[in-house]
Amino acid sequence: MPTPEHTGRPAEHAGRLALPGVLTAHEARATVDWIAARQRPDGAIPWFDGHHLDPWDHVEAAMALDTAGEHARAAAAYHWLADHQNADGSWYAAYAEGDPGRPTDLGRESNFCAYPAVGVLHHHLATGDDAFLRRMWPTVRAAVAFVLGLQRDGGQLGWRREANGQAVPDALLTGSASGYQALRCALALAERVGEAQPDWEVATGRLGHAVRAHPELFLDKSRYSMDWYYPVLAGAVRGEAAAERLAARWDEFVVPGFGVRCVRENPWVTGGESAELALALWSVGQEERAVEILRAIGRLRASDGRYWTGYVYADDAYWPVEHTTWTAGSVLLAVAALLGDPPTTAVFGGHGLPEGLEPDCRTCRDRHA
């Protein structure tokens, strides 16, 4: 891996992530450096030293590195994906310490395998590196083929394919919403390389419609805050409908001064969910609320820039006893969006991304007849 002074970015680049009341330039740099120090020489970014890597959180951390100008490190993270992709276009759900030779969960999850498209587009927008795009395009194309092999008749994404090859038909709303964002980014990449993907357009439209209009297609995970905000964060729900969705359960999940509960009934706020909600709020124009959420999770920040995963406010205790790269990464991405970083606003704002072809839904027609 290149050292920070050889990444081709000015040393002060992370200072662009300074947001009053949330991060100073020095604090932003410390967080970036902490993530970078967790990265293996081969580009892998595990949750923390000694823990596993999963493809989704690996990409989240890589995108955070790009926001700070650490483009060589981010590219290495994506090259790790290209170098260790399974023959069917997937990645395993977990790798011990980011070691590709030691997968610990041989299942292959649809949203994990879709999300690299978001990171690849984000990196290309940040760097304009066409050679990188040419290298990563076959990886994205194969991953999308795997993901669409799990799409169900209603448009939703089946959760995963087990180690024995059996497809799990159950669909998760958060995972499908994340998959929708990823497919839109994949379509944008297809446009950039000049390879039309009409089947992807149909699949993307069906998936977005399922997330927006058919909650009955998904397992009931409504006790988790992600199912509340992720359709907004992923761009499937926008405008007045998005504002109404966020307002409807605000008091169930948001704890003033602390952040966002992961699970409705537990007195436990988490940094990842809080930063993601901030991104969702930003995406619908509620910047002040987004900043308030990020300020609230300042208590999760350690002096060296790392972030605790969560805080049990009833017990005044950090839990679990861990600091995760993806939590730190999600904070940096939310800050970058609020500061108008173009690549980050593009992939999370969704303006200009293809939306796919909206299906002619007979159920919806009958519902409104």
XYZ file of C-alpha atoms in Angstrom:
369
model
C 0.000 0.000 0.000
C 1.172 3.551 -0.675
C 1.847 5.636 2.381
C -0.243 8.805 2.839
C 2.471 11.063 1.438
C 2.446 9.060 -1.812
C -1.279 9.092 -2.521
C -1.141 12.049 -4.878
C -3.431 14.188 -2.751
C -2.527 17.401 -0.907
C -1.863 16.810 2.782
C -4.643 19.189 3.711
C -7.336 17.471 1.620
C -9.098 15.976 4.652
C -9.487 19.521 5.952
C -12.286 19.905 3.434
C -14.295 17.643 5.726
C -14.379 20.202 8.535
C -17.977 20.819 9.631
C -18.594 23.197 12.556
C -19.743 21.368 15.659
C -19.110 17.978 14.063
C -15.491 17.727 12.897
C -12.534 20.076 12.780
C -9.966 19.688 10.006
C -7.588 18.049 12.475
C -10.279 15.626 13.676
C -11.250 14.699 10.125
C -7.620 13.949 9.307
C -7.313 11.784 12.428
C -10.358 9.732 11.455
C -9.102 9.234 7.912
C -5.703 8.180 9.207
C -7.297 5.725 11.635
C -9.267 4.037 8.829
C -6.177 3.980 6.613
C -4.147 2.327 9.369
C -6.635 -0.560 9.493
C -6.211 -1.278 5.772
C -4.168 -4.359 4.909
C -1.300 -4.156 2.394
C -3.517 -5.932 -0.170
C -6.217 -3.232 0.129
C -8.682 -5.067 2.396
C -10.421 -2.998 5.098
C -11.760 -5.154 7.954
C -14.111 -3.835 10.618
C -11.165 -3.402 12.974
C -7.849 -5.092 13.670
C -8.412 -8.814 14.125
C -12.043 -8.768 12.969
C -13.691 -9.767 9.712
C -14.268 -7.932 6.447
C -17.618 -7.885 4.687
C -17.906 -6.432 1.173
C -20.509 -3.767 2.021
C -18.623 -2.209 4.915
C -15.332 -2.543 3.044
C -16.820 -0.344 0.306
C -18.223 2.147 2.821
C -14.758 2.642 4.305
C -13.198 2.944 0.843
C -15.648 5.680 -0.117
C -14.749 7.547 3.050
C -11.074 7.406 2.050
C -11.950 8.923 -1.319
C -13.727 11.850 0.347
C -10.411 12.713 2.005
C -8.339 12.436 -1.157
C -6.896 9.016 -0.305
C -7.584 7.837 -3.834
C -4.772 5.295 -4.075
C -5.956 3.594 -0.903
C -9.556 3.572 -2.130
C -8.504 2.153 -5.500
C -6.591 -0.605 -3.701
C -9.768 -1.501 -1.792
C -11.705 -1.878 -5.043
C -8.873 -3.832 -6.655
C -9.114 -6.245 -3.706
C -12.720 -6.880 -4.735
C -11.772 -7.405 -8.363
C -8.955 -9.767 -7.432
C -11.044 -11.917 -5.092
C -14.459 -12.049 -6.763
C -16.003 -15.501 -6.969
C -16.605 -17.084 -10.366
C -20.349 -16.407 -10.086
C -19.788 -12.659 -9.569
C -20.270 -12.731 -5.812
C -18.181 -12.289 -2.696
C -18.543 -14.226 0.516
C -20.343 -12.547 3.367
C -17.301 -12.460 5.665
C -13.522 -12.932 5.522
C -11.437 -13.362 8.679
C -9.264 -10.259 9.108
C -9.851 -9.459 5.428
C -7.899 -12.528 4.348
C -9.409 -13.742 1.047
C -8.193 -17.247 1.808
C -10.152 -17.424 5.065
C -13.843 -16.802 4.425
C -15.884 -17.353 7.579
C -19.369 -17.115 6.046
C -19.708 -18.811 2.675
C -23.125 -17.309 2.080
C -23.298 -14.600 -0.583
C -25.626 -11.703 0.166
C -27.360 -9.697 -2.536
C -26.863 -6.245 -1.033
C -23.226 -6.979 -0.166
C -22.545 -7.949 -3.773
C -24.453 -5.016 -5.245
C -22.804 -2.259 -3.208
C -19.395 -2.211 -4.958
C -21.129 -0.484 -7.891
C -21.783 2.503 -5.629
C -18.142 2.687 -4.592
C -16.784 2.242 -8.110
C -18.938 5.091 -9.423
C -17.998 7.247 -6.431
C -14.286 6.645 -7.082
C -14.562 7.366 -10.796
C -16.428 10.588 -10.105
C -13.730 11.549 -7.581
C -10.767 10.779 -9.804
C -11.881 10.637 -13.441
C -9.647 7.573 -13.705
C -10.797 5.815 -16.870
C -8.239 3.024 -16.521
C -9.735 2.210 -13.114
C -13.208 2.158 -14.639
C -12.110 -0.186 -17.418
C -10.561 -2.537 -14.882
C -13.558 -2.528 -12.528
C -16.361 -2.661 -15.098
C -16.211 -6.467 -15.593
C -16.296 -6.846 -11.811
C -19.422 -4.690 -11.527
C -21.091 -6.405 -14.467
C -20.522 -9.862 -12.985
C -21.690 -8.746 -9.538
C -24.924 -7.324 -10.943
C -25.577 -10.599 -12.772
C -25.251 -12.450 -9.473
C -27.552 -10.001 -7.687
C -30.246 -10.127 -10.359
C -30.162 -13.918 -10.149
C -31.710 -13.430 -6.693
C -34.448 -11.016 -7.779
C -37.939 -12.286 -7.046
C -41.135 -12.023 -9.092
C -42.262 -8.936 -7.194
C -39.030 -7.102 -7.928
C -37.535 -7.509 -4.450
C -34.101 -9.044 -3.914
C -33.816 -12.386 -2.186
C -31.516 -11.972 0.776
C -28.695 -14.395 -0.075
C -27.491 -17.589 -1.638
C -26.316 -20.152 0.874
C -22.994 -21.972 0.708
C -24.732 -24.971 -0.885
C -26.086 -22.775 -3.679
C -29.640 -22.584 -2.397
C -31.269 -19.191 -2.877
C -32.973 -17.735 0.202
C -36.272 -16.312 -1.082
C -36.920 -13.989 1.868
C -36.294 -10.332 1.105
C -35.136 -7.556 3.423
C -36.370 -4.017 2.848
C -33.070 -2.376 3.803
C -31.063 -4.765 1.645
C -33.339 -4.287 -1.346
C -33.267 -0.513 -0.936
C -29.467 -0.598 -0.846
C -29.556 -2.808 -3.925
C -31.700 -0.220 -5.694
C -29.118 2.501 -5.086
C -26.413 0.147 -6.319
C -28.261 -0.804 -9.506
C -28.765 2.867 -10.346
C -25.029 3.404 -9.931
C -24.350 0.311 -12.049
C -26.543 1.735 -14.814
C -24.606 5.002 -14.623
C -21.380 3.031 -15.010
C -22.842 1.175 -17.982
C -23.555 4.526 -19.635
C -19.963 5.622 -19.009
C -18.479 2.541 -20.655
C -21.033 2.623 -23.494
C -22.660 -0.745 -22.798
C -26.446 -0.508 -22.729
C -28.073 -2.789 -20.164
C -31.816 -2.854 -20.889
C -32.394 -5.826 -18.584
C -30.851 -3.852 -15.722
C -33.179 -0.949 -16.445
C -36.202 -3.216 -16.114
C -34.840 -4.872 -12.960
C -33.989 -1.533 -11.355
C -37.443 -0.141 -12.006
C -39.083 -3.237 -10.563
C -36.874 -3.135 -7.491
C -37.483 0.540 -6.783
C -41.216 0.041 -7.164
C -41.175 -2.896 -4.747
C -39.359 -0.821 -2.120
C -41.716 2.133 -2.545
C -45.048 0.440 -2.883
C -45.037 -3.139 -1.619
C -44.007 -3.566 2.026
C -45.783 -6.927 2.053
C -42.947 -8.381 -0.061
C -40.420 -8.004 2.749
C -39.792 -9.637 6.095
C -41.093 -7.501 8.951
C -38.020 -5.837 10.408
C -39.851 -2.653 11.381
C -38.269 -2.650 14.839
C -34.962 -1.745 13.188
C -34.355 1.880 12.295
C -32.710 0.953 8.993
C -36.026 -0.220 7.568
C -37.429 3.193 8.449
C -34.881 5.481 6.789
C -33.143 3.335 4.184
C -35.748 3.655 1.414
C -35.127 7.412 1.673
C -31.338 7.125 1.916
C -31.231 4.832 -1.119
C -33.335 7.195 -3.222
C -36.343 4.927 -3.683
C -38.587 7.356 -1.767
C -38.182 11.067 -2.395
C -39.980 14.387 -2.063
C -43.007 14.755 0.185
C -43.311 10.996 0.629
C -39.761 10.873 2.004
C -40.384 13.710 4.455
C -43.573 12.029 5.622
C -41.803 8.703 6.068
C -39.064 10.216 8.201
C -41.517 12.221 10.291
C -43.817 9.270 10.934
C -41.404 7.328 13.162
C -38.998 10.041 14.244
C -39.920 9.821 17.922
C -39.583 6.035 17.910
C -35.969 6.030 16.794
C -34.351 9.411 17.433
C -33.144 10.112 20.974
C -32.499 13.869 21.307
C -28.914 14.575 22.213
C -27.801 10.970 21.689
C -28.534 9.866 18.131
C -30.524 7.066 16.517
C -31.578 3.785 18.072
C -30.615 0.719 16.123
C -33.573 -1.232 17.531
C -36.774 0.546 18.536
C -37.154 -0.914 22.026
C -33.503 -0.813 23.122
C -31.799 2.201 24.815
C -28.873 1.903 22.417
C -27.837 4.463 19.812
C -25.387 3.558 17.067
C -23.031 5.679 15.026
C -23.650 3.961 11.700
C -27.422 4.310 11.824
C -27.127 7.901 13.047
C -24.778 8.918 10.233
C -26.949 7.150 7.665
C -30.022 8.963 8.937
C -28.067 12.210 8.603
C -27.405 11.308 4.962
C -31.093 10.559 4.434
C -32.054 13.897 6.020
C -29.549 15.732 3.841
C -30.950 14.017 0.748
C -34.397 15.515 1.369
C -33.159 18.980 2.270
C -33.218 18.707 6.069
C -29.614 19.771 6.588
C -30.063 21.313 10.049
C -31.533 18.111 11.431
C -28.739 16.138 9.800
C -26.094 18.270 11.520
C -27.894 17.888 14.865
C -27.732 14.105 14.541
C -24.029 14.167 13.720
C -23.285 16.488 16.621
C -25.143 14.134 18.949
C -22.880 11.198 18.107
C -19.767 13.195 18.894
C -19.821 11.270 22.182
C -18.900 8.146 20.183
C -15.670 9.690 18.974
C -12.353 8.773 20.610
C -9.470 11.220 20.764
C -7.498 9.428 18.031
C -10.354 9.684 15.517
C -11.946 6.261 15.825
C -15.653 5.814 16.641
C -17.361 3.441 19.001
C -20.035 1.380 17.282
C -22.714 2.301 19.828
C -23.661 3.697 23.208
C -26.180 2.343 25.740
C -27.408 5.617 27.197
C -29.423 3.941 29.961
C -26.173 2.517 31.373
C -23.756 5.233 30.237
C -21.727 2.527 28.525
C -20.176 2.071 25.093
C -21.258 -1.204 23.536
C -20.124 -3.337 21.869
C -16.542 -2.817 22.970
C -15.254 -2.077 19.486
C -14.411 0.734 17.079
C -15.405 0.061 13.476
C -14.068 1.402 10.196
C -17.546 1.526 8.708
C -18.878 3.673 11.556
C -16.051 6.155 11.046
C -16.584 5.940 7.304
C -20.299 6.643 7.516
C -19.620 9.796 9.539
C -17.136 11.060 6.950
C -19.569 10.355 4.115
C -22.384 12.227 5.866
C -20.079 15.195 6.481
C -18.905 15.113 2.856
C -22.487 15.207 1.594
C -23.385 18.127 3.860
C -20.329 20.003 2.578
C -21.314 19.390 -1.041
C -18.596 16.945 -2.086
C -19.663 16.242 -5.714
C -19.004 12.460 -5.903
C -20.723 11.870 -2.561
C -23.717 14.038 -3.372
C -24.034 12.284 -6.718
C -24.253 8.732 -5.384
C -26.389 9.588 -2.344
C -28.437 12.440 -3.775
C -29.269 10.369 -6.829
C -29.875 13.346 -9.104
C -28.897 12.310 -12.594
C -28.669 8.607 -11.801
C -30.814 6.329 -14.006
C -34.004 5.203 -12.287
C -34.868 2.202 -14.384
C -38.226 1.485 -16.008
C -41.252 1.760 -13.732
C -43.370 -1.388 -14.044
C -47.057 -1.425 -14.877
C -48.256 -2.740 -11.526
C -51.717 -4.250 -11.674
C -51.908 -4.468 -7.884
C -51.307 -0.739 -7.593
C -53.861 0.004 -10.304
C -56.455 -2.099 -8.532
C -55.595 -0.469 -5.204
C -56.303 2.984 -6.601
C -59.274 2.047 -8.755
